[in-house]
Coordinates of C-alpha atoms in Angstrom, one line a residue:
X766 CA 0.0 0.0 0.1
X767 CA 2.8 2.2 0.5
X768 CA 3.7 1.7 -3.1
X769 CA 0.7 3.4 -4.1
X770 CA 1.0 6.4 -2.2
X771 CA 4.6 7.1 -3.2
X772 CA 6.4 7.1 -6.4
X773 CA 8.4 4.4 -7.3
X774 CA 11.8 5.1 -6.3
X775 CA 15.5 3.9 -8.2
X776 CA 17.6 1.6 -6.8
X777 CA 20.5 2.9 -8.5
X778 CA 22.1 5.5 -6.4
X779 CA 23.7 7.4 -9.2
X780 CA 19.8 7.5 -10.6
X781 CA 18.7 11.1 -11.4
X782 CA 15.3 10.2 -9.4
X783 CA 13.7 13.1 -7.7
X784 CA 14.8 12.9 -3.9
X785 CA 11.3 13.0 -1.3
X786 CA 10.4 15.9 0.8
X787 CA 10.1 15.5 4.0
X788 CA 6.7 16.5 4.0
X789 CA 5.7 14.0 1.6
X790 CA 7.0 10.9 3.2
X791 CA 5.3 12.3 6.7
X792 CA 2.1 12.7 4.7
X793 CA 2.3 9.2 2.9
X794 CA 3.3 7.6 6.4
X795 CA 0.1 9.2 8.1
X796 CA -1.9 8.4 5.0
X797 CA -0.9 4.4 5.2
X798 CA -1.3 4.4 9.0
X799 CA -4.8 5.8 8.7
X800 CA -6.0 3.5 6.2
X801 CA -4.7 0.5 8.0
X802 CA -5.6 1.0 11.1
X803 CA -8.4 3.5 10.9
X804 CA -10.2 1.2 13.8
X805 CA -8.8 0.2 16.4
X806 CA -9.7 -0.8 20.0
X807 CA -6.5 -0.9 22.3
X808 CA -6.1 -1.7 25.9
X809 CA -3.8 -0.4 28.6
X810 CA -3.1 1.7 31.5
X811 CA -3.7 5.8 31.3
X812 CA -0.9 7.8 32.6
X813 CA 0.4 11.7 31.7
X814 CA -3.0 12.6 31.5
X815 CA -3.0 16.7 30.5
X816 CA -6.1 18.4 30.1
X817 CA -5.0 21.4 27.8
X818 CA -6.9 25.0 27.9
X819 CA -8.4 24.2 24.5
X820 CA -10.4 21.9 25.7
X821 CA -8.2 18.9 23.9
X822 CA -7.0 16.0 26.7
X823 CA -3.6 14.5 25.6
X824 CA -2.6 11.3 27.4
X825 CA -0.3 7.8 27.2
X826 CA -1.2 4.5 27.0
X827 CA 1.0 1.9 28.1
X828 CA 1.4 -1.8 29.2
X829 CA 4.4 -3.0 30.7
X830 CA 6.7 -3.5 27.5
X831 CA 5.2 -0.4 25.3
X832 CA 3.3 3.3 25.4
X833 CA 1.8 4.7 23.0
X834 CA 0.6 8.6 23.2
X835 CA -2.9 9.4 22.7
X836 CA -5.5 12.3 22.0
X837 CA -8.9 13.0 22.6
X838 CA -10.5 16.1 21.1
X839 CA -12.4 18.5 22.6
X840 CA -15.9 17.5 21.2
X841 CA -15.2 13.9 22.4
X842 CA -14.5 14.4 26.4
X843 CA -17.8 15.0 27.3
X844 CA -19.5 11.8 25.7
X845 CA -16.6 9.6 27.2
X846 CA -18.2 6.7 29.2
X847 CA -15.0 6.9 31.6
X848 CA -13.0 10.0 31.8
X849 CA -9.3 9.6 31.9
X850 CA -7.3 9.2 35.0
X851 CA -3.9 8.4 36.0
X852 CA -3.1 4.7 36.5
X853 CA -6.9 3.8 35.3
X854 CA -6.8 0.7 32.9
X855 CA -9.0 1.2 30.0
X856 CA -10.5 -0.1 26.7
X857 CA -9.9 3.0 24.1
X858 CA -11.8 3.1 20.2
X859 CA -10.2 5.1 17.6
X860 CA -8.0 5.6 15.3
X861 CA -3.9 5.4 14.6
X862 CA -2.3 8.4 13.0
X863 CA 1.1 10.3 12.7
X864 CA 2.4 14.1 14.1
X865 CA 4.6 14.9 11.2
X866 CA 6.1 17.8 13.8
X867 CA 7.6 15.2 15.8
X868 CA 7.5 12.2 13.5
X869 CA 5.6 10.5 16.1
X870 CA 2.6 8.1 15.6
X871 CA -0.4 8.6 17.9
X872 CA -4.3 7.1 18.4
X873 CA -6.9 9.9 18.1
X874 CA -9.5 8.1 20.7
X875 CA -13.4 8.2 20.0
X876 CA -14.6 6.0 23.0
X877 CA -13.1 4.8 26.1
X878 CA -14.7 2.5 28.4
X879 CA -13.4 1.0 32.4
X880 CA -11.6 -2.3 31.6
X881 CA -13.8 -4.7 33.9
X882 CA -15.6 -4.5 37.2
X883 CA -12.3 -4.3 39.6
X884 CA -10.9 -1.3 37.4
X885 CA -14.3 0.4 38.1
X886 CA -14.0 -0.5 41.7
X887 CA -10.4 1.2 41.8
X888 CA -11.4 3.8 40.2
X889 CA -14.1 4.4 42.9
X890 CA -11.9 3.6 45.7
X891 CA -9.6 6.7 44.4
X892 CA -12.4 9.1 44.1
X893 CA -13.7 7.9 47.3
X894 CA -10.5 9.0 48.8
X895 CA -10.0 12.1 47.3
X896 CA -13.2 13.2 48.4
X897 CA -12.8 12.0 51.9
X898 CA -9.8 14.0 51.8
X899 CA -11.1 17.3 50.9
X900 CA -13.8 16.6 54.1
X901 CA -16.9 16.1 51.6
X902 CA -17.8 13.1 54.0
X903 CA -17.7 14.9 57.3
X904 CA -20.9 14.0 59.4
X905 CA -20.8 17.6 60.6
X906 CA -21.7 18.8 57.2
X907 CA -24.9 16.4 56.8
X908 CA -28.4 18.9 56.8
X909 CA -31.1 18.0 59.1
X910 CA -34.1 16.9 57.2
X911 CA -37.4 18.5 57.5
X912 CA -40.0 17.2 60.1
X913 CA -43.0 17.9 58.5
X914 CA -42.2 18.9 54.5
X915 CA -44.9 20.9 52.2
X916 CA -42.8 19.8 49.0
X917 CA -40.4 16.9 48.4
X918 CA -38.5 16.8 45.0
X919 CA -37.7 13.5 43.0
X920 CA -35.3 13.0 40.7
X921 CA -35.5 9.5 39.0
X922 CA -36.9 7.9 35.7
X923 CA -40.2 8.9 35.0
X924 CA -41.0 5.2 34.2
X925 CA -40.7 2.1 36.2
X926 CA -41.5 0.8 40.0
X927 CA -39.3 3.1 41.8
X928 CA -41.5 6.6 41.2
X929 CA -44.9 4.5 41.7
X930 CA -43.6 3.2 45.2
X931 CA -42.3 6.6 46.2
X932 CA -45.9 8.4 45.3
X933 CA -47.6 6.1 46.9
X934 CA -45.9 5.4 50.1
X935 CA -45.7 9.7 50.2
X936 CA -49.8 9.5 49.5
X937 CA -50.2 7.1 52.6
X938 CA -48.1 8.8 55.0
X939 CA -48.3 12.9 54.5
X940 CA -49.8 14.2 51.6
X941 CA -48.2 16.9 50.2
X942 CA -47.1 18.5 46.8
X943 CA -44.5 15.9 44.9
X944 CA -42.4 17.3 41.9
X945 CA -40.6 14.8 39.9
X946 CA -37.6 15.6 37.6
X947 CA -37.4 13.4 34.9
X948 CA -33.9 11.8 34.4
X949 CA -32.3 9.2 32.9
X950 CA -30.6 6.7 35.6
X951 CA -28.3 4.8 33.5
X952 CA -25.7 5.7 30.4
X953 CA -23.0 8.8 29.8
X954 CA -26.0 11.0 30.2
X955 CA -27.3 10.2 33.2
X956 CA -24.8 12.4 35.8
X957 CA -25.0 15.2 33.3
X958 CA -29.2 15.2 34.3
X959 CA -28.9 14.6 37.9
X960 CA -26.7 17.7 38.2
X961 CA -29.1 20.2 35.8
X962 CA -31.8 18.5 37.9
X963 CA -30.2 19.4 41.4
X964 CA -29.4 22.9 40.2
X965 CA -32.8 23.4 39.0
X966 CA -34.6 22.8 42.2
X967 CA -32.0 24.9 43.7
X968 CA -32.2 28.2 41.4
X969 CA -35.1 27.8 39.0
X970 CA -37.7 30.3 40.3
X971 CA -40.7 28.8 38.1
X972 CA -40.1 25.6 40.0
X973 CA -41.4 25.9 43.8
X974 CA -38.2 25.1 46.0
X975 CA -38.7 21.9 47.7
X976 CA -38.2 20.9 51.9
X977 CA -36.2 18.1 50.7
X978 CA -34.6 16.3 48.0
X979 CA -35.1 12.5 47.1
X980 CA -32.1 10.7 44.4
X981 CA -34.0 7.5 43.7
X982 CA -33.1 4.4 40.8
X983 CA -33.9 0.6 41.6
X984 CA -31.2 -1.8 41.8
X985 CA -28.4 -2.9 39.4
X986 CA -25.1 -4.1 38.4
X987 CA -21.8 -2.1 39.1
X988 CA -21.7 -0.7 35.4
X989 CA -25.5 0.1 35.7
X990 CA -25.0 2.5 39.1
X991 CA -21.7 4.0 38.2
X992 CA -23.7 7.0 36.8
X993 CA -24.3 7.6 40.8
X994 CA -20.2 7.5 41.0
X995 CA -19.8 10.3 39.4
X996 CA -17.4 12.7 41.2
X997 CA -19.2 15.9 39.6
X998 CA -22.4 14.6 40.6
X999 CA -20.9 13.8 44.1
X1000 CA -19.6 17.7 44.5
X1001 CA -23.0 18.7 43.0
X1002 CA -24.8 16.5 45.8
X1003 CA -22.9 18.4 48.4
X1004 CA -22.8 22.0 47.1
X1005 CA -26.7 21.9 47.5
X1006 CA -28.2 23.8 50.3
X1007 CA -31.5 21.6 50.1
X1008 CA -31.4 18.2 52.4
X1009 CA -30.8 15.1 50.2
X1010 CA -31.9 11.5 50.7
X1011 CA -30.1 9.1 48.2
X1012 CA -31.8 5.8 47.6
X1013 CA -30.0 4.6 44.8
X1014 CA -30.2 0.6 44.5
X1015 CA -30.9 -1.9 46.9
X1016 CA -29.8 -2.1 50.5
X1017 CA -26.7 -3.7 49.8
X1018 CA -25.3 -1.2 46.7
X1019 CA -23.8 1.9 47.7
X1020 CA -22.6 4.4 45.6
X1021 CA -20.5 7.7 46.0
X1022 CA -23.4 9.7 46.5
X1023 CA -24.4 8.1 49.6
X1024 CA -21.5 9.2 51.4
X1025 CA -21.7 13.2 50.3
X1026 CA -25.6 13.3 50.4
X1027 CA -27.6 14.1 54.0
X1028 CA -29.1 10.6 54.6
X1029 CA -29.0 7.4 52.8
X1030 CA -32.3 5.4 52.6
X1031 CA -31.8 1.6 51.4
X1032 CA -35.1 1.5 49.0
X1033 CA -36.7 4.4 47.4
X1034 CA -39.4 3.3 49.8
X1035 CA -37.6 3.9 53.0
X1036 CA -36.5 7.4 51.4
X1037 CA -40.2 7.8 51.4
X1038 CA -40.3 7.1 55.0
X1039 CA -37.7 9.3 55.5
X1040 CA -38.7 12.1 54.1
X1041 CA -42.4 12.2 55.6
X1042 CA -43.9 11.6 59.3
X1043 CA -47.0 9.4 59.8
X1044 CA -50.1 12.1 59.7
X1045 CA -52.1 9.4 61.8
X1046 CA -49.5 9.3 64.6
X1047 CA -49.2 13.2 64.4
X1048 CA -53.0 13.7 64.5
X1049 CA -53.1 11.2 67.3
X1050 CA -50.3 12.7 69.3
X1051 CA -51.7 16.3 69.2
X1052 CA -54.9 15.1 69.8
X1053 CA -53.2 13.6 73.5
X1054 CA -51.5 16.8 73.7
X1055 CA -54.9 18.8 73.9
X1056 CA -56.6 16.5 76.0
X1057 CA -53.6 16.7 78.5
X1058 CA -53.6 20.1 78.2
X1059 CA -57.6 20.7 78.7
X1060 CA -57.3 18.1 81.6
X1061 CA -54.6 20.2 83.1
X1062 CA -56.4 23.7 82.8
X1063 CA -59.8 22.2 83.8
X1064 CA -58.0 21.3 87.1
X1065 CA -55.8 24.3 87.5
X1066 CA -58.8 26.5 87.1
X1067 CA -60.8 24.0 89.7
X1068 CA -57.8 24.6 92.2
X1069 CA -57.9 28.2 91.6
X1070 CA -61.9 28.7 92.2
X1071 CA -61.6 26.5 95.1
X1072 CA -58.7 29.1 96.5
X1073 CA -60.7 32.2 95.9
X1074 CA -64.2 30.6 97.5
X1075 CA -62.0 30.0 101.0
X1076 CA -60.8 33.7 100.4
X1077 CA -64.1 35.1 99.5
X1078 CA -65.5 33.1 103.1
X1079 CA -62.6 34.7 105.0
X1080 CA -63.3 38.1 104.1
X1081 CA -66.0 39.8 105.6
X1082 CA -68.7 40.8 103.8
X1083 CA -69.1 45.1 103.2
X1084 CA -73.2 45.1 104.3
X1085 CA -72.0 43.1 107.8
X1086 CA -69.4 45.9 108.5
X1087 CA -71.6 49.0 107.6
X1088 CA -74.6 47.5 109.7
X1089 CA -72.6 47.1 112.4
X1090 CA -70.9 50.5 112.4
X1091 CA -74.4 52.2 112.2
X1092 CA -75.4 49.7 115.6
X1093 CA -72.4 51.3 116.9
X1094 CA -73.6 54.7 115.5
X1095 CA -77.1 54.9 116.9
X1096 CA -76.0 53.2 120.5
X1097 CA -73.7 56.0 120.6
X1098 CA -75.9 58.6 119.7
X1099 CA -78.3 57.6 122.3
X1100 CA -76.3 57.7 124.9
X1101 CA -75.1 61.1 123.7
X1102 CA -78.5 62.7 123.9
X1103 CA -78.9 61.2 127.8
X1104 CA -75.8 62.1 128.5
X1105 CA -75.7 66.0 127.9
X1106 CA -78.9 66.0 129.8
X1107 CA -77.3 64.2 133.0
X1108 CA -74.3 66.5 132.6
X1109 CA -76.5 69.6 132.4
X1110 CA -78.3 69.1 135.5
X1111 CA -75.4 67.9 137.6
X1112 CA -73.7 70.9 137.0
X1113 CA -76.3 73.5 137.1
X1114 CA -76.8 71.6 140.7
X1115 CA -73.1 71.7 141.5
X1116 CA -73.4 75.3 141.0
X1117 CA -76.0 76.6 142.3
X1118 CA -74.8 74.6 145.8
X1119 CA -71.4 76.5 145.4
X1120 CA -72.3 80.4 144.3
X1121 CA -76.2 80.3 144.8
X1122 CA -76.4 81.1 141.2
X1123 CA -76.2 79.6 137.7
X1124 CA -73.4 80.4 134.7
X1125 CA -73.7 79.0 131.0
X1126 CA -69.8 78.6 131.2
X1127 CA -70.1 75.8 132.5
X1128 CA -71.6 73.7 130.2
X1129 CA -69.1 74.6 127.6
X1130 CA -66.7 72.3 128.5
X1131 CA -69.1 69.2 128.4
X1132 CA -70.3 70.4 125.0
X1133 CA -67.1 70.7 123.3
X1134 CA -66.5 67.2 124.8
X1135 CA -69.3 65.7 123.3
X1136 CA -69.0 67.2 119.9
X1137 CA -65.5 65.8 119.6
X1138 CA -66.7 62.5 120.0
X1139 CA -69.1 63.6 117.8
X1140 CA -66.6 64.1 115.0
X1141 CA -64.8 61.2 116.1
X1142 CA -67.7 58.9 115.2
X1143 CA -68.2 60.7 111.6
X1144 CA -64.6 60.2 110.8
X1145 CA -64.7 56.2 111.7
X1146 CA -68.2 56.1 109.6
X1147 CA -66.7 58.0 107.0
X1148 CA -63.3 55.2 106.9
X1149 CA -66.5 52.8 107.3
X1150 CA -68.0 53.9 104.1
X1151 CA -64.2 54.3 102.3
X1152 CA -63.8 50.6 103.5
X1153 CA -67.0 49.6 101.7
X1154 CA -66.1 51.7 98.6
X1155 CA -62.8 50.0 98.3
X1156 CA -64.4 46.1 98.9
X1157 CA -66.5 46.7 95.8
X1158 CA -63.7 47.7 93.9
X1159 CA -61.4 44.6 95.2
X1160 CA -64.5 42.8 94.2
X1161 CA -64.6 44.2 90.8
X1162 CA -61.1 43.6 90.5
X1163 CA -61.5 40.0 91.7
X1164 CA -61.7 38.6 87.8
X1165 CA -58.4 40.8 86.3
X1166 CA -56.7 39.3 89.6
X1167 CA -58.0 35.7 88.8
X1168 CA -56.6 36.1 85.3
X1169 CA -53.1 37.3 86.6
X1170 CA -53.1 34.4 89.0
X1171 CA -54.0 31.7 86.6
X1172 CA -51.0 33.3 84.2
X1173 CA -48.8 33.0 87.0
X1174 CA -49.7 29.6 88.2
X1175 CA -49.3 28.6 84.4
X1176 CA -45.7 30.1 84.3
X1177 CA -44.9 28.6 87.7
X1178 CA -46.0 25.2 86.1
X1179 CA -44.4 25.3 83.1
X1180 CA -41.0 26.7 84.8
X1181 CA -41.4 23.6 87.2
X1182 CA -42.5 20.9 84.3
X1183 CA -38.7 22.2 82.8
X1184 CA -37.1 21.7 85.7
X1185 CA -38.8 18.1 86.1
X1186 CA -36.2 16.0 83.8
X1187 CA -33.4 17.8 85.4
X1188 CA -34.6 16.9 88.5
X1189 CA -35.7 13.4 87.7
X1190 CA -31.8 13.0 86.2
X1191 CA -30.3 14.6 89.8
X1192 CA -32.5 12.6 92.0
X1193 CA -31.7 8.8 89.7
X1194 CA -28.1 9.9 90.6
X1195 CA -28.5 10.7 94.1
X1196 CA -30.2 7.5 94.6
X1197 CA -27.7 5.6 92.8
X1198 CA -25.1 7.4 94.5
X1199 CA -26.7 6.4 98.0
X1200 CA -27.3 2.8 97.2
X1201 CA -23.7 2.3 96.2
X1202 CA -22.8 4.1 99.7
X1203 CA -25.1 1.8 101.4
X1204 CA -24.0 -1.5 99.9
X1205 CA -20.2 -0.3 100.7
X1206 CA -21.5 0.3 104.4
X1207 CA -23.3 -3.5 104.3
X1208 CA -20.2 -4.8 102.8
X1209 CA -17.9 -3.3 105.7
X1210 CA -20.5 -4.2 108.4
X1211 CA -20.5 -7.8 107.0
X1212 CA -17.0 -8.4 107.0
X1213 CA -16.8 -6.6 110.3
X1214 CA -19.5 -9.1 112.0
X1215 CA -17.5 -12.1 110.0
X1216 CA -14.5 -11.3 111.8
X1217 CA -16.3 -11.0 115.1
X1218 CA -18.1 -14.4 114.9
X1219 CA -17.1 -16.2 118.4
X1220 CA -17.9 -19.5 116.3
X1221 CA -15.7 -18.6 113.4
X1222 CA -12.5 -20.0 115.2
X1223 CA -14.1 -23.2 115.6
X1224 CA -14.5 -24.0 111.8
X1225 CA -10.7 -24.3 111.8
X1226 CA -10.3 -26.9 114.1
X1227 CA -9.8 -24.9 117.4
X1228 CA -12.5 -25.5 120.5
X1229 CA -14.1 -23.3 123.2
X1230 CA -13.8 -24.3 126.7
X1231 CA -16.4 -23.3 129.4
X1232 CA -17.4 -24.1 132.6
X1233 CA -19.9 -26.3 133.9
X1234 CA -21.4 -22.9 134.9
X1235 CA -20.6 -21.5 131.4
X1236 CA -18.6 -19.1 132.3
X1237 CA -15.5 -18.8 129.6
X1238 CA -12.0 -20.4 130.1
X1239 CA -9.5 -17.8 128.0
X1240 CA -6.5 -19.2 130.3
X1241 CA -5.4 -22.6 132.4
X1242 CA -4.7 -20.4 135.5
X1243 CA -7.4 -21.3 137.9
X1244 CA -8.3 -24.7 136.7
X1245 CA -8.0 -27.4 139.3
X1246 CA -7.9 -30.8 138.9
X1247 CA -11.5 -32.7 138.7
X1248 CA -12.7 -29.3 137.3
X1249 CA -16.0 -30.3 134.8
X1250 CA -15.5 -28.6 131.5
X1251 CA -17.5 -28.3 128.1
X1252 CA -15.5 -28.3 124.7
X1253 CA -17.6 -26.7 122.2
X1254 CA -16.5 -27.6 118.2
X1255 CA -17.9 -26.7 115.1
X1256 CA -21.5 -26.6 114.4
X1257 CA -21.9 -26.2 118.1
X1258 CA -20.7 -30.3 119.0
X1259 CA -20.0 -30.3 122.7
X1260 CA -17.6 -32.6 124.7
X1261 CA -17.8 -32.5 128.5
X1262 CA -14.8 -33.5 130.1
X1263 CA -13.0 -33.3 133.8
X1264 CA -9.8 -31.5 134.3
X1265 CA -6.9 -34.5 135.5
X1266 CA -3.7 -34.0 136.2
X1267 CA -2.0 -37.3 135.7
X1268 CA -3.2 -38.6 131.8
X1269 CA -5.6 -37.2 129.0
X1270 CA -9.1 -36.3 130.4
X1271 CA -11.5 -39.0 129.8
X1272 CA -14.6 -38.5 127.7
X1273 CA -17.9 -38.0 129.5
X1274 CA -20.5 -36.9 127.0
X1275 CA -20.6 -36.0 123.1
X1276 CA -23.5 -34.0 121.7
X1277 CA -25.0 -31.1 118.7
X1278 CA -26.9 -28.3 119.3
X1279 CA -26.7 -24.8 119.8
X1280 CA -26.9 -25.1 123.9
X1281 CA -23.7 -26.9 125.9
X1282 CA -24.7 -29.9 127.6
X1283 CA -24.5 -30.0 131.2
X1284 CA -21.3 -30.8 132.9
X1285 CA -20.3 -34.1 134.5
X1286 CA -19.8 -34.8 137.9
X1287 CA -16.1 -36.2 138.6
X1288 CA -15.7 -39.5 139.4
X1289 CA -14.8 -40.7 142.4
X1290 CA -10.9 -41.6 142.9
X1291 CA -8.4 -41.7 145.3
X1292 CA -6.6 -38.5 145.5
X1293 CA -3.0 -38.8 144.7
X1294 CA -0.5 -35.9 145.2
X1295 CA 0.8 -34.5 142.0
X1296 CA 4.2 -35.4 140.6
X1297 CA 6.2 -32.5 140.3
X1298 CA 7.1 -33.6 137.0
X1299 CA 3.7 -33.9 135.9
X1300 CA 2.4 -30.8 133.2
X1301 CA -0.8 -29.6 133.1
X1302 CA -3.5 -30.3 130.8
X1303 CA -3.3 -27.1 128.8

């Protein structure tokens, strides 16, 4: 084929045949390679990836023995199934050509795919480590889900069982507005469409802003779910300010957006349950709270009513106060008239007896005194009338005081209720400490009781020696030959013996029980003088 592209060349070195130019030779070689290798599938490891400002990508594909340069024109970069990364094992499809300026051959790549599941997982692991190092998986950055969302955004395929399960579950639990953004969930265009949907929910003013977003897809293989392992998609999920629930695949499937989303659901149905409360349970809970509130207010009002009734009974009635004051006034007025006449007669009689004549000045002092008393009584009557007015005003203020009292008691009950958890916690801790202290005291007392038990040495082979009258023997001093002794052993077994100076004591009786046996009487024997070298029994 090279002979068809180039003119024949003379074999004679002295021939006058024209020489090829470098450009002609380079062009001929370029055409030869492109014609012969116009469609090549090549497998190897990617290295030296360079993304030029023009949009083209330059790289090298190598194996353990050789390497070939490659180029991806900017129009094909976004359409690749897998983006080139250093160390990624791929299968590329393209044509072989040359670069005449440097006399090198290269492959122009039209398609690129990852070579096997192992390479996909290795690429996923590299991306995961990279994002983790940047802090995108930090639990502190996770946003809390709203308790009662009004609008839920769902990004998934418009066909299939996933969207039907989500809508059915939301309708049963919490009827609210659901906005479905249809996307492709598999293939090269899935990740860009999901990114566009996230940004649309976040920035598009024509679409109501949802309170929570669910990104859902059914189960599948690693290749089927690979669109959700896209690095750009993971960064878009992290940058979204709306809480996102990831529900991609089944419970055992894990994708990259599961780590950056705010919550991960095992299934699409589980995502719907995470995003919504149960309306029936919420209604029952609020009804119970309302019932408890009404009961509390009824008991509080009844208590206040009883206290108000007791206070009203303790206060004197205004009419009783006025009637009592009126009665005292009538009594004093009646006595006043009689007293004035009596004093006038007495003063006249006394004056006539002393001087033989009557002077009106003698009545001035009693009259002034009575006027003073009358003025005092009038003042007291005014005070009583003022108190009556004050009592009437107090009765008028009773409803306002009752309302203020109810508000104050409500605040007091609220503050006391807020303190109840803390007090309960402190009470539990105090009870735990007290029980621990009492348990330690009980252990110490038990150890002391065991150490002071008089029967404890009996368990180790010792015996307790008592006289016949029950007195404890602690020393051989004072024991004479022929004295009756009682030995108490383990399990309160007793042995009655007779103290004897020459030889071991004879056994008298043996019994079991808590009470010692009565002492035995010494046997009749002839007294023998004690031997000077005879030792004591003890």
